[in-house]
């Protein structure tokens, strides 16, 4: 699975705070509402209808499982801290979020964007598998190996870290959850 990110989008993946005044409110909205979409929620706003497919929604309120409900609560708390107020009367998200939406749809446990980020350029260590959820038995979504450039822009979840693996050109190669200790990674450079 390969996604091409513009240089602008790469800034959001690795250095989010410099990219906008209220960083990532639209991305938080997207992550939260993807969970409702998965539960069959019917979107009534122009933005919700433009982003999510209402063809299989149900008229009854969407019931979230425990894991999804916890993630929604964490996202709402983050939105409150940032003072997010996404305009749902618009009919499209910023173009850079197309890659985020594709990435979120490919994983079971949706990562929550941090207010800070870090990275590892020139990883020096063993190959590590990336998974779709914070479970050792979940599907493998990718891997990273020696020489990789990694981004850490999402909140940890039960000891798991959401990792993005990037080409120097900005191409997002791999992503997913791994149990790693970021301070203990052996890297050539640690951008923050």
PDB file of C-alpha atoms in Angstrom:
ATOM      1  CA  UNK A   1       0.000   0.000   0.000  1.00  0.00           C
ATOM      2  CA  UNK A   2       1.600   3.271  -1.113  1.00  0.00           C
ATOM      3  CA  UNK A   3       0.421   6.840  -0.732  1.00  0.00           C
ATOM      4  CA  UNK A   4       2.102   9.892  -2.191  1.00  0.00           C
ATOM      5  CA  UNK A   5       2.144  12.899   0.051  1.00  0.00           C
ATOM      6  CA  UNK A   6       2.889  16.410  -1.023  1.00  0.00           C
ATOM      7  CA  UNK A   7       5.658  18.296   0.737  1.00  0.00           C
ATOM      8  CA  UNK A   8       2.854  20.236   2.466  1.00  0.00           C
ATOM      9  CA  UNK A   9       1.249  17.051   3.783  1.00  0.00           C
ATOM     10  CA  UNK A  10       4.633  15.753   4.949  1.00  0.00           C
ATOM     11  CA  UNK A  11       4.856  18.815   7.197  1.00  0.00           C
ATOM     12  CA  UNK A  12       1.584  17.730   8.828  1.00  0.00           C
ATOM     13  CA  UNK A  13       2.837  14.170   9.337  1.00  0.00           C
ATOM     14  CA  UNK A  14       6.189  15.027  10.860  1.00  0.00           C
ATOM     15  CA  UNK A  15       5.922  18.649  12.035  1.00  0.00           C
ATOM     16  CA  UNK A  16       2.229  19.384  12.673  1.00  0.00           C
ATOM     17  CA  UNK A  17       2.486  22.399  14.978  1.00  0.00           C
ATOM     18  CA  UNK A  18       4.093  24.588  12.313  1.00  0.00           C
ATOM     19  CA  UNK A  19       1.431  23.899   9.712  1.00  0.00           C
ATOM     20  CA  UNK A  20      -1.706  25.659  10.997  1.00  0.00           C
ATOM     21  CA  UNK A  21      -2.898  27.820  13.874  1.00  0.00           C
ATOM     22  CA  UNK A  22      -5.233  25.202  15.404  1.00  0.00           C
ATOM     23  CA  UNK A  23      -3.360  22.101  14.265  1.00  0.00           C
ATOM     24  CA  UNK A  24      -5.310  19.160  12.971  1.00  0.00           C
ATOM     25  CA  UNK A  25      -8.877  19.948  13.938  1.00  0.00           C
ATOM     26  CA  UNK A  26     -10.109  18.627  10.586  1.00  0.00           C
ATOM     27  CA  UNK A  27      -8.039  15.465  11.031  1.00  0.00           C
ATOM     28  CA  UNK A  28      -9.456  14.897  14.515  1.00  0.00           C
ATOM     29  CA  UNK A  29     -12.971  15.410  13.122  1.00  0.00           C
ATOM     30  CA  UNK A  30     -12.194  12.893  10.372  1.00  0.00           C
ATOM     31  CA  UNK A  31     -10.833  10.267  12.800  1.00  0.00           C
ATOM     32  CA  UNK A  32     -13.784  10.634  15.174  1.00  0.00           C
ATOM     33  CA  UNK A  33     -16.400  10.482  12.451  1.00  0.00           C
ATOM     34  CA  UNK A  34     -14.782   7.520  10.709  1.00  0.00           C
ATOM     35  CA  UNK A  35     -15.543   5.549  13.874  1.00  0.00           C
ATOM     36  CA  UNK A  36     -19.192   6.619  13.673  1.00  0.00           C
ATOM     37  CA  UNK A  37     -19.252   5.762   9.956  1.00  0.00           C
ATOM     38  CA  UNK A  38     -17.975   2.266  10.740  1.00  0.00           C
ATOM     39  CA  UNK A  39     -20.830   1.901  13.250  1.00  0.00           C
ATOM     40  CA  UNK A  40     -23.431   2.807  10.596  1.00  0.00           C
ATOM     41  CA  UNK A  41     -24.103   6.439  11.526  1.00  0.00           C
ATOM     42  CA  UNK A  42     -26.118   8.509   8.995  1.00  0.00           C
ATOM     43  CA  UNK A  43     -24.432  11.859   8.370  1.00  0.00           C
ATOM     44  CA  UNK A  44     -26.671  14.876   7.868  1.00  0.00           C
ATOM     45  CA  UNK A  45     -24.129  17.678   7.391  1.00  0.00           C
ATOM     46  CA  UNK A  46     -22.703  18.562   3.977  1.00  0.00           C
ATOM     47  CA  UNK A  47     -19.185  17.664   5.147  1.00  0.00           C
ATOM     48  CA  UNK A  48     -20.223  14.340   6.659  1.00  0.00           C
ATOM     49  CA  UNK A  49     -22.128  13.382   3.523  1.00  0.00           C
ATOM     50  CA  UNK A  50     -19.222  14.428   1.276  1.00  0.00           C
ATOM     51  CA  UNK A  51     -16.657  12.370   3.215  1.00  0.00           C
ATOM     52  CA  UNK A  52     -18.657   9.305   4.272  1.00  0.00           C
ATOM     53  CA  UNK A  53     -20.965   6.980   2.383  1.00  0.00           C
ATOM     54  CA  UNK A  54     -24.479   7.016   3.836  1.00  0.00           C
ATOM     55  CA  UNK A  55     -25.653   4.140   1.633  1.00  0.00           C
ATOM     56  CA  UNK A  56     -25.344   1.547   4.407  1.00  0.00           C
ATOM     57  CA  UNK A  57     -26.221   3.730   7.380  1.00  0.00           C
ATOM     58  CA  UNK A  58     -29.043   3.059   9.813  1.00  0.00           C
ATOM     59  CA  UNK A  59     -31.593   5.534  11.113  1.00  0.00           C
ATOM     60  CA  UNK A  60     -31.083   4.392  14.711  1.00  0.00           C
ATOM     61  CA  UNK A  61     -28.282   6.083  16.647  1.00  0.00           C
ATOM     62  CA  UNK A  62     -24.922   4.473  16.010  1.00  0.00           C
ATOM     63  CA  UNK A  63     -23.745   2.207  18.808  1.00  0.00           C
ATOM     64  CA  UNK A  64     -19.981   2.237  19.274  1.00  0.00           C
ATOM     65  CA  UNK A  65     -18.122  -0.710  20.760  1.00  0.00           C
ATOM     66  CA  UNK A  66     -16.087  -0.067  23.908  1.00  0.00           C
ATOM     67  CA  UNK A  67     -12.794   0.497  22.083  1.00  0.00           C
ATOM     68  CA  UNK A  68     -14.342   2.919  19.563  1.00  0.00           C
ATOM     69  CA  UNK A  69     -16.241   4.776  22.310  1.00  0.00           C
ATOM     70  CA  UNK A  70     -12.981   5.213  24.244  1.00  0.00           C
ATOM     71  CA  UNK A  71     -11.221   6.546  21.145  1.00  0.00           C
ATOM     72  CA  UNK A  72     -14.090   8.957  20.421  1.00  0.00           C
ATOM     73  CA  UNK A  73     -13.912  10.237  24.017  1.00  0.00           C
ATOM     74  CA  UNK A  74     -10.145  10.777  23.705  1.00  0.00           C
ATOM     75  CA  UNK A  75     -10.581  12.583  20.380  1.00  0.00           C
ATOM     76  CA  UNK A  76     -13.338  14.814  21.781  1.00  0.00           C
ATOM     77  CA  UNK A  77     -11.105  15.703  24.738  1.00  0.00           C
ATOM     78  CA  UNK A  78      -8.297  16.627  22.326  1.00  0.00           C
ATOM     79  CA  UNK A  79     -10.694  18.687  20.199  1.00  0.00           C
ATOM     80  CA  UNK A  80     -11.810  20.553  23.346  1.00  0.00           C
ATOM     81  CA  UNK A  81      -8.216  21.305  24.386  1.00  0.00           C
ATOM     82  CA  UNK A  82      -7.487  22.688  20.913  1.00  0.00           C
ATOM     83  CA  UNK A  83     -10.762  24.618  20.720  1.00  0.00           C
ATOM     84  CA  UNK A  84     -11.729  22.847  17.496  1.00  0.00           C
ATOM     85  CA  UNK A  85     -14.836  23.976  15.649  1.00  0.00           C
ATOM     86  CA  UNK A  86     -14.827  22.346  12.220  1.00  0.00           C
ATOM     87  CA  UNK A  87     -17.213  23.959   9.744  1.00  0.00           C
ATOM     88  CA  UNK A  88     -19.422  21.033   8.730  1.00  0.00           C
ATOM     89  CA  UNK A  89     -21.367  23.209   6.283  1.00  0.00           C
ATOM     90  CA  UNK A  90     -18.507  22.933   3.782  1.00  0.00           C
ATOM     91  CA  UNK A  91     -18.575  20.052   1.315  1.00  0.00           C
ATOM     92  CA  UNK A  92     -14.913  18.996   1.346  1.00  0.00           C
ATOM     93  CA  UNK A  93     -11.971  18.538   3.675  1.00  0.00           C
ATOM     94  CA  UNK A  94      -8.546  20.022   2.867  1.00  0.00           C
ATOM     95  CA  UNK A  95      -6.889  17.970   0.089  1.00  0.00           C
ATOM     96  CA  UNK A  96      -4.054  16.715   2.312  1.00  0.00           C
ATOM     97  CA  UNK A  97      -6.571  14.721   4.347  1.00  0.00           C
ATOM     98  CA  UNK A  98      -7.268  12.322   1.477  1.00  0.00           C
ATOM     99  CA  UNK A  99      -4.092  10.449   2.420  1.00  0.00           C
ATOM    100  CA  UNK A 100      -5.031  10.521   6.106  1.00  0.00           C
ATOM    101  CA  UNK A 101      -8.476   9.110   5.326  1.00  0.00           C
ATOM    102  CA  UNK A 102      -6.970   6.275   3.268  1.00  0.00           C
ATOM    103  CA  UNK A 103      -4.519   5.514   6.086  1.00  0.00           C
ATOM    104  CA  UNK A 104      -7.258   5.569   8.754  1.00  0.00           C
ATOM    105  CA  UNK A 105      -9.467   3.278   6.695  1.00  0.00           C
ATOM    106  CA  UNK A 106      -6.623   0.747   6.446  1.00  0.00           C
ATOM    107  CA  UNK A 107      -6.242   0.344  10.224  1.00  0.00           C
ATOM    108  CA  UNK A 108      -8.669  -1.003  12.798  1.00  0.00           C
ATOM    109  CA  UNK A 109      -7.540   1.202  15.704  1.00  0.00           C
ATOM    110  CA  UNK A 110      -7.639   4.839  14.625  1.00  0.00           C
ATOM    111  CA  UNK A 111      -4.620   6.839  15.857  1.00  0.00           C
ATOM    112  CA  UNK A 112      -5.148  10.232  17.496  1.00  0.00           C
ATOM    113  CA  UNK A 113      -2.924  13.082  16.309  1.00  0.00           C
ATOM    114  CA  UNK A 114      -0.555  14.500  18.945  1.00  0.00           C
ATOM    115  CA  UNK A 115       0.089  18.193  19.464  1.00  0.00           C
ATOM    116  CA  UNK A 116       3.776  17.385  19.096  1.00  0.00           C
ATOM    117  CA  UNK A 117       5.686  14.989  16.915  1.00  0.00           C
ATOM    118  CA  UNK A 118       9.058  13.451  16.420  1.00  0.00           C
ATOM    119  CA  UNK A 119      10.903  11.240  14.059  1.00  0.00           C
ATOM    120  CA  UNK A 120      13.774   8.926  13.383  1.00  0.00           C
ATOM    121  CA  UNK A 121      15.853   9.305  10.240  1.00  0.00           C
ATOM    122  CA  UNK A 122      18.136   6.405   9.452  1.00  0.00           C
ATOM    123  CA  UNK A 123      16.708   3.744  11.763  1.00  0.00           C
ATOM    124  CA  UNK A 124      19.392   1.230  12.833  1.00  0.00           C
ATOM    125  CA  UNK A 125      17.816  -1.889  14.194  1.00  0.00           C
ATOM    126  CA  UNK A 126      15.887  -5.064  13.437  1.00  0.00           C
ATOM    127  CA  UNK A 127      12.829  -5.205  11.200  1.00  0.00           C
ATOM    128  CA  UNK A 128       9.653  -4.386  13.131  1.00  0.00           C
ATOM    129  CA  UNK A 129       6.142  -5.312  11.994  1.00  0.00           C
ATOM    130  CA  UNK A 130       3.382  -2.699  11.992  1.00  0.00           C
ATOM    131  CA  UNK A 131      -0.160  -3.780  12.831  1.00  0.00           C
ATOM    132  CA  UNK A 132      -3.682  -2.517  12.195  1.00  0.00           C
ATOM    133  CA  UNK A 133      -4.585  -2.501  15.894  1.00  0.00           C
ATOM    134  CA  UNK A 134      -3.018  -2.465  19.329  1.00  0.00           C
ATOM    135  CA  UNK A 135      -3.006  -6.266  19.462  1.00  0.00           C
ATOM    136  CA  UNK A 136      -0.139  -8.595  18.616  1.00  0.00           C
ATOM    137  CA  UNK A 137      -2.528 -10.793  16.616  1.00  0.00           C
ATOM    138  CA  UNK A 138      -3.986  -7.993  14.468  1.00  0.00           C
ATOM    139  CA  UNK A 139      -3.318  -7.829  10.728  1.00  0.00           C
ATOM    140  CA  UNK A 140       0.116  -6.688   9.573  1.00  0.00           C
ATOM    141  CA  UNK A 141      -0.129  -3.364   7.694  1.00  0.00           C
ATOM    142  CA  UNK A 142       3.592  -2.924   7.038  1.00  0.00           C
ATOM    143  CA  UNK A 143       7.061  -3.023   8.502  1.00  0.00           C
ATOM    144  CA  UNK A 144      10.166  -0.937   8.901  1.00  0.00           C
ATOM    145  CA  UNK A 145      13.771  -1.997   8.685  1.00  0.00           C
ATOM    146  CA  UNK A 146      17.280  -0.584   8.853  1.00  0.00           C
ATOM    147  CA  UNK A 147      17.635   2.726   7.040  1.00  0.00           C
ATOM    148  CA  UNK A 148      13.960   3.721   7.386  1.00  0.00           C
ATOM    149  CA  UNK A 149      12.739   7.226   8.192  1.00  0.00           C
ATOM    150  CA  UNK A 150       9.968   7.154  10.777  1.00  0.00           C
ATOM    151  CA  UNK A 151       7.401   9.660  11.999  1.00  0.00           C
ATOM    152  CA  UNK A 152       5.791   9.677  15.435  1.00  0.00           C
ATOM    153  CA  UNK A 153       2.859  12.119  15.327  1.00  0.00           C
ATOM    154  CA  UNK A 154       0.134  10.216  17.158  1.00  0.00           C
ATOM    155  CA  UNK A 155      -0.765   9.493  20.781  1.00  0.00           C
ATOM    156  CA  UNK A 156       0.369   6.158  22.155  1.00  0.00           C
ATOM    157  CA  UNK A 157      -2.302   3.609  23.015  1.00  0.00           C
ATOM    158  CA  UNK A 158      -1.806   0.958  25.705  1.00  0.00           C
ATOM    159  CA  UNK A 159       1.975   0.907  25.161  1.00  0.00           C
ATOM    160  CA  UNK A 160       1.696   0.881  21.349  1.00  0.00           C
ATOM    161  CA  UNK A 161       3.050   3.619  19.056  1.00  0.00           C
ATOM    162  CA  UNK A 162       1.553   4.532  15.685  1.00  0.00           C
ATOM    163  CA  UNK A 163       4.444   4.752  13.218  1.00  0.00           C
ATOM    164  CA  UNK A 164       4.563   6.250   9.743  1.00  0.00           C
ATOM    165  CA  UNK A 165       7.423   5.105   7.483  1.00  0.00           C
ATOM    166  CA  UNK A 166       8.417   7.735   4.931  1.00  0.00           C
ATOM    167  CA  UNK A 167      10.654   8.045   1.885  1.00  0.00           C
ATOM    168  CA  UNK A 168      12.867  11.176   1.798  1.00  0.00           C
ATOM    169  CA  UNK A 169      10.629  12.304  -1.105  1.00  0.00           C
ATOM    170  CA  UNK A 170       7.617  12.352   1.235  1.00  0.00           C
ATOM    171  CA  UNK A 171       6.047   9.129   0.012  1.00  0.00           C
ATOM    172  CA  UNK A 172       4.263   7.321   2.819  1.00  0.00           C
ATOM    173  CA  UNK A 173       5.372   3.725   2.474  1.00  0.00           C
ATOM    174  CA  UNK A 174       4.050   1.973   5.555  1.00  0.00           C
ATOM    175  CA  UNK A 175       2.099   2.754   8.713  1.00  0.00           C
ATOM    176  CA  UNK A 176       0.671   0.983  11.712  1.00  0.00           C
ATOM    177  CA  UNK A 177       0.972   0.164  15.381  1.00  0.00           C
ATOM    178  CA  UNK A 178       4.105  -1.288  17.027  1.00  0.00           C
ATOM    179  CA  UNK A 179       5.365  -1.833  20.545  1.00  0.00           C
ATOM    180  CA  UNK A 180       8.537   0.259  20.536  1.00  0.00           C
ATOM    181  CA  UNK A 181      10.370   2.518  22.966  1.00  0.00           C
ATOM    182  CA  UNK A 182      11.099   5.644  20.917  1.00  0.00           C
ATOM    183  CA  UNK A 183      13.923   6.876  23.158  1.00  0.00           C
ATOM    184  CA  UNK A 184      15.664   3.512  22.771  1.00  0.00           C
ATOM    185  CA  UNK A 185      15.567   3.451  18.959  1.00  0.00           C
ATOM    186  CA  UNK A 186      18.949   3.681  17.298  1.00  0.00           C
ATOM    187  CA  UNK A 187      18.664   6.405  14.636  1.00  0.00           C
ATOM    188  CA  UNK A 188      21.058   8.646  12.732  1.00  0.00           C
ATOM    189  CA  UNK A 189      18.931  11.764  13.408  1.00  0.00           C
ATOM    190  CA  UNK A 190      15.982  12.501  15.726  1.00  0.00           C
ATOM    191  CA  UNK A 191      13.997  15.461  14.323  1.00  0.00           C
ATOM    192  CA  UNK A 192      11.449  16.933  16.714  1.00  0.00           C
TER     193      UNK A 192
END
